[in-house]
PDB file of C-alpha atoms in Angstrom:
ATOM      1  CA  MET A  76       0.000   0.000   0.000  1.00  0.00           C
ATOM      2  CA  ASP A  77       1.329   3.419  -0.885  1.00  0.00           C
ATOM      3  CA  THR A  78       0.126   6.940  -0.133  1.00  0.00           C
ATOM      4  CA  ARG A  79      -0.434   9.487  -2.893  1.00  0.00           C
ATOM      5  CA  PRO A  80      -1.868  12.995  -3.140  1.00  0.00           C
ATOM      6  CA  LEU A  81      -5.403  13.511  -4.422  1.00  0.00           C
ATOM      7  CA  GLU A  82      -5.339  16.554  -6.691  1.00  0.00           C
ATOM      8  CA  ALA A  83      -8.551  18.508  -7.263  1.00  0.00           C
ATOM      9  CA  GLY A  84     -10.079  17.721 -10.647  1.00  0.00           C
ATOM     10  CA  SER A  85      -7.991  14.612 -11.286  1.00  0.00           C
ATOM     11  CA  VAL A  86      -9.773  11.573 -12.722  1.00  0.00           C
ATOM     12  CA  LEU A  87      -9.058   8.402 -10.747  1.00  0.00           C
ATOM     13  CA  TYR A  88     -11.096   6.046 -12.942  1.00  0.00           C
ATOM     14  CA  GLU A  89     -13.105   6.469 -16.096  1.00  0.00           C
ATOM     15  CA  LYS A  90     -16.411   4.647 -16.380  1.00  0.00           C
ATOM     16  CA  SER A  91     -15.843   0.964 -17.266  1.00  0.00           C
ATOM     17  CA  GLN A  92     -12.102   1.265 -16.608  1.00  0.00           C
ATOM     18  CA  ASN A  93     -10.606  -1.836 -15.027  1.00  0.00           C
ATOM     19  CA  PHE A  94      -9.805  -1.529 -11.328  1.00  0.00           C
ATOM     20  CA  THR A  95      -6.098  -1.745 -10.504  1.00  0.00           C
ATOM     21  CA  HIS A  96      -6.240  -0.339  -6.966  1.00  0.00           C
ATOM     22  CA  ALA A  97      -8.711   0.265  -4.175  1.00  0.00           C
ATOM     23  CA  ILE A  98      -8.332   3.862  -2.989  1.00  0.00           C
ATOM     24  CA  PHE A  99      -8.765   4.824   0.676  1.00  0.00           C
ATOM     25  CA  PRO A 100      -8.933   8.610   1.259  1.00  0.00           C
ATOM     26  CA  HIS A 101      -7.394   9.958   4.466  1.00  0.00           C
ATOM     27  CA  THR A 102      -8.408  13.489   3.557  1.00  0.00           C
ATOM     28  CA  GLY A 103     -10.189  14.938   0.539  1.00  0.00           C
ATOM     29  CA  ILE A 104     -13.399  13.890  -1.198  1.00  0.00           C
ATOM     30  CA  ILE A 105     -13.968  11.748  -4.295  1.00  0.00           C
ATOM     31  CA  SER A 106     -17.117  11.971  -6.435  1.00  0.00           C
ATOM     32  CA  LEU A 107     -18.759   9.219  -8.466  1.00  0.00           C
ATOM     33  CA  MET A 108     -20.208  11.123 -11.408  1.00  0.00           C
ATOM     34  CA  ALA A 109     -23.084  10.411 -13.788  1.00  0.00           C
ATOM     35  CA  GLU A 110     -22.364  12.036 -17.140  1.00  0.00           C
ATOM     36  CA  MET A 111     -24.984  12.721 -19.790  1.00  0.00           C
ATOM     37  CA  SER A 112     -24.530  12.689 -23.557  1.00  0.00           C
ATOM     38  CA  ASP A 113     -25.134  16.455 -23.669  1.00  0.00           C
ATOM     39  CA  GLY A 114     -22.125  17.082 -21.422  1.00  0.00           C
ATOM     40  CA  ARG A 115     -24.013  17.681 -18.191  1.00  0.00           C
ATOM     41  CA  SER A 116     -23.036  15.794 -15.056  1.00  0.00           C
ATOM     42  CA  VAL A 117     -24.220  15.181 -11.508  1.00  0.00           C
ATOM     43  CA  GLU A 118     -22.739  13.406  -8.520  1.00  0.00           C
ATOM     44  CA  LYS A 119     -24.194   9.989  -7.701  1.00  0.00           C
ATOM     45  CA  ALA A 120     -22.250   9.537  -4.475  1.00  0.00           C
ATOM     46  CA  SER A 121     -19.166  10.822  -2.706  1.00  0.00           C
ATOM     47  CA  ILE A 122     -16.428   9.107  -0.731  1.00  0.00           C
ATOM     48  CA  GLY A 123     -14.293  10.485   2.077  1.00  0.00           C
ATOM     49  CA  ASN A 124     -12.290   9.063   4.952  1.00  0.00           C
ATOM     50  CA  GLU A 125     -15.233   6.857   5.957  1.00  0.00           C
ATOM     51  CA  GLY A 126     -14.834   4.599   2.951  1.00  0.00           C
ATOM     52  CA  PHE A 127     -12.971   3.534  -0.150  1.00  0.00           C
ATOM     53  CA  LEU A 128     -13.219   3.582  -3.916  1.00  0.00           C
ATOM     54  CA  GLY A 129     -13.716   0.173  -5.517  1.00  0.00           C
ATOM     55  CA  PHE A 130     -16.726  -1.180  -3.638  1.00  0.00           C
ATOM     56  CA  THR A 131     -18.188  -2.953  -6.699  1.00  0.00           C
ATOM     57  CA  TYR A 132     -15.091  -5.166  -6.746  1.00  0.00           C
ATOM     58  CA  LEU A 133     -16.418  -6.843  -3.593  1.00  0.00           C
ATOM     59  CA  MET A 134     -19.534  -7.790  -5.541  1.00  0.00           C
ATOM     60  CA  GLY A 135     -17.670  -9.391  -8.411  1.00  0.00           C
ATOM     61  CA  GLY A 136     -17.262  -6.330 -10.594  1.00  0.00           C
ATOM     62  CA  THR A 137     -13.872  -5.605 -12.119  1.00  0.00           C
ATOM     63  CA  ASP A 138     -14.648  -2.206 -13.683  1.00  0.00           C
ATOM     64  CA  SER A 139     -15.575   1.215 -12.335  1.00  0.00           C
ATOM     65  CA  ILE A 140     -19.321   1.947 -12.539  1.00  0.00           C
ATOM     66  CA  SER A 141     -18.733   5.650 -13.125  1.00  0.00           C
ATOM     67  CA  ARG A 142     -16.207   8.353 -13.770  1.00  0.00           C
ATOM     68  CA  THR A 143     -14.568   9.170 -10.442  1.00  0.00           C
ATOM     69  CA  ILE A 144     -13.119  12.621  -9.831  1.00  0.00           C
ATOM     70  CA  VAL A 145     -11.338  14.259  -6.913  1.00  0.00           C
ATOM     71  CA  GLN A 146     -13.510  17.169  -5.774  1.00  0.00           C
ATOM     72  CA  VAL A 147     -11.625  18.208  -2.628  1.00  0.00           C
ATOM     73  CA  PRO A 148      -7.854  17.627  -2.606  1.00  0.00           C
ATOM     74  CA  GLY A 149      -6.204  15.452   0.005  1.00  0.00           C
ATOM     75  CA  ILE A 150      -4.217  12.247   0.338  1.00  0.00           C
ATOM     76  CA  ALA A 151      -5.154   8.576  -0.005  1.00  0.00           C
ATOM     77  CA  SER A 152      -3.713   5.102   0.327  1.00  0.00           C
ATOM     78  CA  TRP A 153      -3.728   2.928  -2.797  1.00  0.00           C
ATOM     79  CA  LEU A 154      -3.938  -0.845  -2.398  1.00  0.00           C
ATOM     80  CA  THR A 155      -3.600  -3.224  -5.330  1.00  0.00           C
ATOM     81  CA  MET A 156      -6.584  -5.456  -5.950  1.00  0.00           C
ATOM     82  CA  SER A 157      -4.442  -8.552  -5.430  1.00  0.00           C
ATOM     83  CA  ASP A 158      -3.379  -7.255  -2.008  1.00  0.00           C
ATOM     84  CA  LEU A 159      -7.004  -6.415  -1.227  1.00  0.00           C
ATOM     85  CA  ASP A 160      -8.018  -9.973  -2.118  1.00  0.00           C
ATOM     86  CA  GLU A 161      -5.316 -11.358   0.155  1.00  0.00           C
ATOM     87  CA  ALA A 162      -6.345  -9.117   3.077  1.00  0.00           C
ATOM     88  CA  MET A 163     -10.001 -10.113   2.765  1.00  0.00           C
ATOM     89  CA  GLN A 164      -9.120 -13.804   2.594  1.00  0.00           C
ATOM     90  CA  ARG A 165      -6.811 -13.658   5.608  1.00  0.00           C
ATOM     91  CA  PHE A 166      -8.936 -11.407   7.806  1.00  0.00           C
ATOM     92  CA  VAL A 167     -12.690 -11.926   7.920  1.00  0.00           C
ATOM     93  CA  CYS A 168     -13.115  -8.633   9.802  1.00  0.00           C
ATOM     94  CA  VAL A 169     -11.627  -6.707   6.865  1.00  0.00           C
ATOM     95  CA  ARG A 170     -14.154  -8.155   4.455  1.00  0.00           C
ATOM     96  CA  GLU A 171     -17.028  -7.542   6.884  1.00  0.00           C
ATOM     97  CA  VAL A 172     -16.120  -3.869   7.390  1.00  0.00           C
ATOM     98  CA  MET A 173     -15.739  -3.290   3.661  1.00  0.00           C
ATOM     99  CA  LEU A 174     -19.054  -4.960   2.911  1.00  0.00           C
ATOM    100  CA  ARG A 175     -20.779  -2.818   5.542  1.00  0.00           C
ATOM    101  CA  TYR A 176     -19.348   0.296   3.941  1.00  0.00           C
ATOM    102  CA  SER A 177     -20.443  -0.919   0.509  1.00  0.00           C
ATOM    103  CA  LYS A 178     -24.003  -1.217   1.839  1.00  0.00           C
ATOM    104  CA  ALA A 179     -23.815   2.373   3.143  1.00  0.00           C
ATOM    105  CA  LEU A 180     -22.590   3.602  -0.235  1.00  0.00           C
ATOM    106  CA  ILE A 181     -25.448   1.832  -2.011  1.00  0.00           C
ATOM    107  CA  ILE A 182     -27.871   3.616   0.342  1.00  0.00           C
ATOM    108  CA  GLN A 183     -26.192   6.899  -0.575  1.00  0.00           C
ATOM    109  CA  LEU A 184     -26.551   6.101  -4.288  1.00  0.00           C
ATOM    110  CA  MET A 185     -30.257   5.363  -3.846  1.00  0.00           C
ATOM    111  CA  GLU A 186     -30.808   8.478  -1.722  1.00  0.00           C
ATOM    112  CA  SER A 187     -29.189  10.692  -4.349  1.00  0.00           C
ATOM    113  CA  VAL A 188     -31.869   9.743  -6.889  1.00  0.00           C
ATOM    114  CA  ALA A 189     -34.592  11.269  -4.726  1.00  0.00           C
ATOM    115  CA  CYS A 190     -32.411  14.146  -3.561  1.00  0.00           C
ATOM    116  CA  ASN A 191     -31.432  15.274  -7.053  1.00  0.00           C
ATOM    117  CA  THR A 192     -35.066  15.140  -8.159  1.00  0.00           C
ATOM    118  CA  LEU A 193     -37.026  16.517  -5.211  1.00  0.00           C
ATOM    119  CA  HIS A 194     -34.845  18.912  -3.254  1.00  0.00           C
ATOM    120  CA  THR A 195     -33.848  22.504  -3.918  1.00  0.00           C
ATOM    121  CA  ALA A 196     -30.342  23.634  -4.791  1.00  0.00           C
ATOM    122  CA  GLU A 197     -30.036  25.302  -1.391  1.00  0.00           C
ATOM    123  CA  GLN A 198     -30.966  22.078   0.409  1.00  0.00           C
ATOM    124  CA  ARG A 199     -28.516  20.046  -1.648  1.00  0.00           C
ATOM    125  CA  VAL A 200     -25.633  22.507  -1.302  1.00  0.00           C
ATOM    126  CA  SER A 201     -26.182  22.616   2.469  1.00  0.00           C
ATOM    127  CA  ARG A 202     -26.280  18.812   2.666  1.00  0.00           C
ATOM    128  CA  TRP A 203     -23.091  18.469   0.615  1.00  0.00           C
ATOM    129  CA  LEU A 204     -21.250  21.018   2.745  1.00  0.00           C
ATOM    130  CA  LEU A 205     -22.285  19.224   5.937  1.00  0.00           C
ATOM    131  CA  HIS A 206     -20.974  15.910   4.622  1.00  0.00           C
ATOM    132  CA  ALA A 207     -17.730  17.623   3.595  1.00  0.00           C
ATOM    133  CA  ASP A 208     -17.379  19.138   7.058  1.00  0.00           C
ATOM    134  CA  ASP A 209     -17.899  15.696   8.633  1.00  0.00           C
ATOM    135  CA  ARG A 210     -15.246  14.109   6.454  1.00  0.00           C
ATOM    136  CA  LEU A 211     -12.676  16.871   6.794  1.00  0.00           C
ATOM    137  CA  GLY A 212     -13.000  17.330  10.535  1.00  0.00           C
ATOM    138  CA  GLY A 213     -14.092  20.941  10.338  1.00  0.00           C
ATOM    139  CA  ALA A 214     -11.097  22.078   8.278  1.00  0.00           C
ATOM    140  CA  ASP A 215     -11.449  24.724   5.576  1.00  0.00           C
ATOM    141  CA  PHE A 216     -11.474  23.185   2.120  1.00  0.00           C
ATOM    142  CA  GLN A 217     -11.044  24.048  -1.531  1.00  0.00           C
ATOM    143  CA  LEU A 218     -14.050  23.765  -3.868  1.00  0.00           C
ATOM    144  CA  THR A 219     -14.791  26.079  -6.774  1.00  0.00           C
ATOM    145  CA  GLN A 220     -18.307  27.109  -7.758  1.00  0.00           C
ATOM    146  CA  LYS A 221     -17.721  25.439 -11.125  1.00  0.00           C
ATOM    147  CA  ALA A 222     -16.936  22.125  -9.410  1.00  0.00           C
ATOM    148  CA  MET A 223     -19.938  22.500  -7.114  1.00  0.00           C
ATOM    149  CA  SER A 224     -22.239  23.164 -10.072  1.00  0.00           C
ATOM    150  CA  GLU A 225     -21.010  19.969 -11.754  1.00  0.00           C
ATOM    151  CA  VAL A 226     -21.420  17.957  -8.552  1.00  0.00           C
ATOM    152  CA  LEU A 227     -25.017  19.093  -8.076  1.00  0.00           C
ATOM    153  CA  GLY A 228     -25.979  19.343 -11.739  1.00  0.00           C
ATOM    154  CA  VAL A 229     -27.177  22.947 -11.488  1.00  0.00           C
ATOM    155  CA  ARG A 230     -26.153  26.210 -13.130  1.00  0.00           C
ATOM    156  CA  ARG A 231     -23.132  28.033 -11.760  1.00  0.00           C
ATOM    157  CA  ALA A 232     -25.269  31.154 -11.270  1.00  0.00           C
ATOM    158  CA  THR A 233     -27.544  29.130  -8.989  1.00  0.00           C
ATOM    159  CA  ILE A 234     -24.572  27.959  -6.921  1.00  0.00           C
ATOM    160  CA  SER A 235     -23.348  31.539  -6.672  1.00  0.00           C
ATOM    161  CA  GLN A 236     -26.731  32.682  -5.351  1.00  0.00           C
ATOM    162  CA  VAL A 237     -26.974  29.840  -2.826  1.00  0.00           C
ATOM    163  CA  CYS A 238     -23.462  30.517  -1.521  1.00  0.00           C
ATOM    164  CA  SER A 239     -24.283  34.217  -1.279  1.00  0.00           C
ATOM    165  CA  ASP A 240     -27.396  33.390   0.749  1.00  0.00           C
ATOM    166  CA  LEU A 241     -25.508  31.028   3.071  1.00  0.00           C
ATOM    167  CA  LEU A 242     -22.865  33.709   3.523  1.00  0.00           C
ATOM    168  CA  GLU A 243     -25.572  36.201   4.469  1.00  0.00           C
ATOM    169  CA  PHE A 244     -27.040  33.686   6.936  1.00  0.00           C
ATOM    170  CA  GLU A 245     -23.522  33.430   8.460  1.00  0.00           C
ATOM    171  CA  ALA A 246     -23.475  29.685   7.833  1.00  0.00           C
ATOM    172  CA  ILE A 247     -20.271  29.782   5.769  1.00  0.00           C
ATOM    173  CA  ILE A 248     -17.425  31.959   4.575  1.00  0.00           C
ATOM    174  CA  TYR A 249     -16.604  31.484   0.887  1.00  0.00           C
ATOM    175  CA  SER A 250     -13.688  33.349  -0.643  1.00  0.00           C
ATOM    176  CA  ARG A 251     -11.542  32.504  -3.680  1.00  0.00           C
ATOM    177  CA  GLY A 252     -12.694  28.909  -3.764  1.00  0.00           C
ATOM    178  CA  ILE A 253     -12.033  28.239  -0.068  1.00  0.00           C
ATOM    179  CA  ILE A 254     -15.011  27.299   2.108  1.00  0.00           C
ATOM    180  CA  SER A 255     -15.168  27.628   5.888  1.00  0.00           C
ATOM    181  CA  ILE A 256     -18.152  26.255   7.795  1.00  0.00           C
ATOM    182  CA  LEU A 257     -19.151  28.765  10.477  1.00  0.00           C
ATOM    183  CA  ASN A 258     -22.435  27.384  11.799  1.00  0.00           C
ATOM    184  CA  ARG A 259     -23.498  23.775  11.285  1.00  0.00           C
ATOM    185  CA  ASP A 260     -26.877  24.348  12.921  1.00  0.00           C
ATOM    186  CA  ILE A 261     -27.797  26.947  10.304  1.00  0.00           C
ATOM    187  CA  LEU A 262     -26.640  24.618   7.535  1.00  0.00           C
ATOM    188  CA  ARG A 263     -28.714  21.770   8.976  1.00  0.00           C
ATOM    189  CA  ASN A 264     -31.765  24.007   9.001  1.00  0.00           C
ATOM    190  CA  HIS A 265     -31.292  24.573   5.275  1.00  0.00           C
ATOM    191  CA  ALA A 266     -30.243  21.011   4.347  1.00  0.00           C
ATOM    192  CA  CYS A 267     -32.586  18.251   3.216  1.00  0.00           C
ATOM    193  CA  SER A 268     -33.335  15.167   5.314  1.00  0.00           C
ATOM    194  CA  CYS A 269     -31.027  13.124   3.072  1.00  0.00           C
ATOM    195  CA  TYR A 270     -28.141  14.347   5.216  1.00  0.00           C
ATOM    196  CA  ASP A 271     -29.437  12.494   8.273  1.00  0.00           C
ATOM    197  CA  ARG A 272     -30.242   9.290   6.374  1.00  0.00           C
ATOM    198  CA  VAL A 273     -26.867   9.080   4.630  1.00  0.00           C
ATOM    199  CA  THR A 274     -25.033   9.955   7.854  1.00  0.00           C
ATOM    200  CA  GLU A 275     -26.931   7.270   9.772  1.00  0.00           C
ATOM    201  CA  ALA A 276     -26.009   4.677   7.143  1.00  0.00           C
ATOM    202  CA  SER A 277     -22.340   5.688   7.348  1.00  0.00           C
ATOM    203  CA  ILE A 278     -22.279   5.564  11.153  1.00  0.00           C
ATOM    204  CA  SER A 279     -23.698   2.035  11.076  1.00  0.00           C
ATOM    205  CA  THR A 280     -20.494   0.867   9.352  1.00  0.00           C
ATOM    206  CA  ASP A 281     -18.307   1.894  12.306  1.00  0.00           C
TER     207      ASP A 281
END
């Protein structure tokens, strides 16, 4: 296993690309993206230090189910699939933990279908920022409005307005692509209920 930087905007796997490594973020956030033929995109799920990239491998899949992009930079450990196989065969607890996380990620994937369809941009931005804050331990993080618009599948102007509103509510500070969370309670008041359901599923893997 080796540790490598996760650079914002870098593509870790293209859709249908063969897995060579499982990737375990220590910091940073990875997005599994759905991309449309007209060039639009939206995040299906995100992965931080609670999980790993490559969960479909545990279910017999050898290829990535989506394009995976680093949204928030950080560092991650990379483990070859052969070493992952060996670890799961030698240690039952490793396989059990990874399967529990895979279940949580599937719940997140299912939740995103409803969230992207039914909830407002403000609710979804607030939810995403809360998850980011959870994963990054309250640290400031880098995320451009362009990246956020691609993650949520909404216009950049909409993201700009939502961030302006959250700034006015004193929930966040957003300057030059750096986000600071000031008040989680305010963010939770503006987030959709998907935040609680996805968080509960993630906690159950601990």
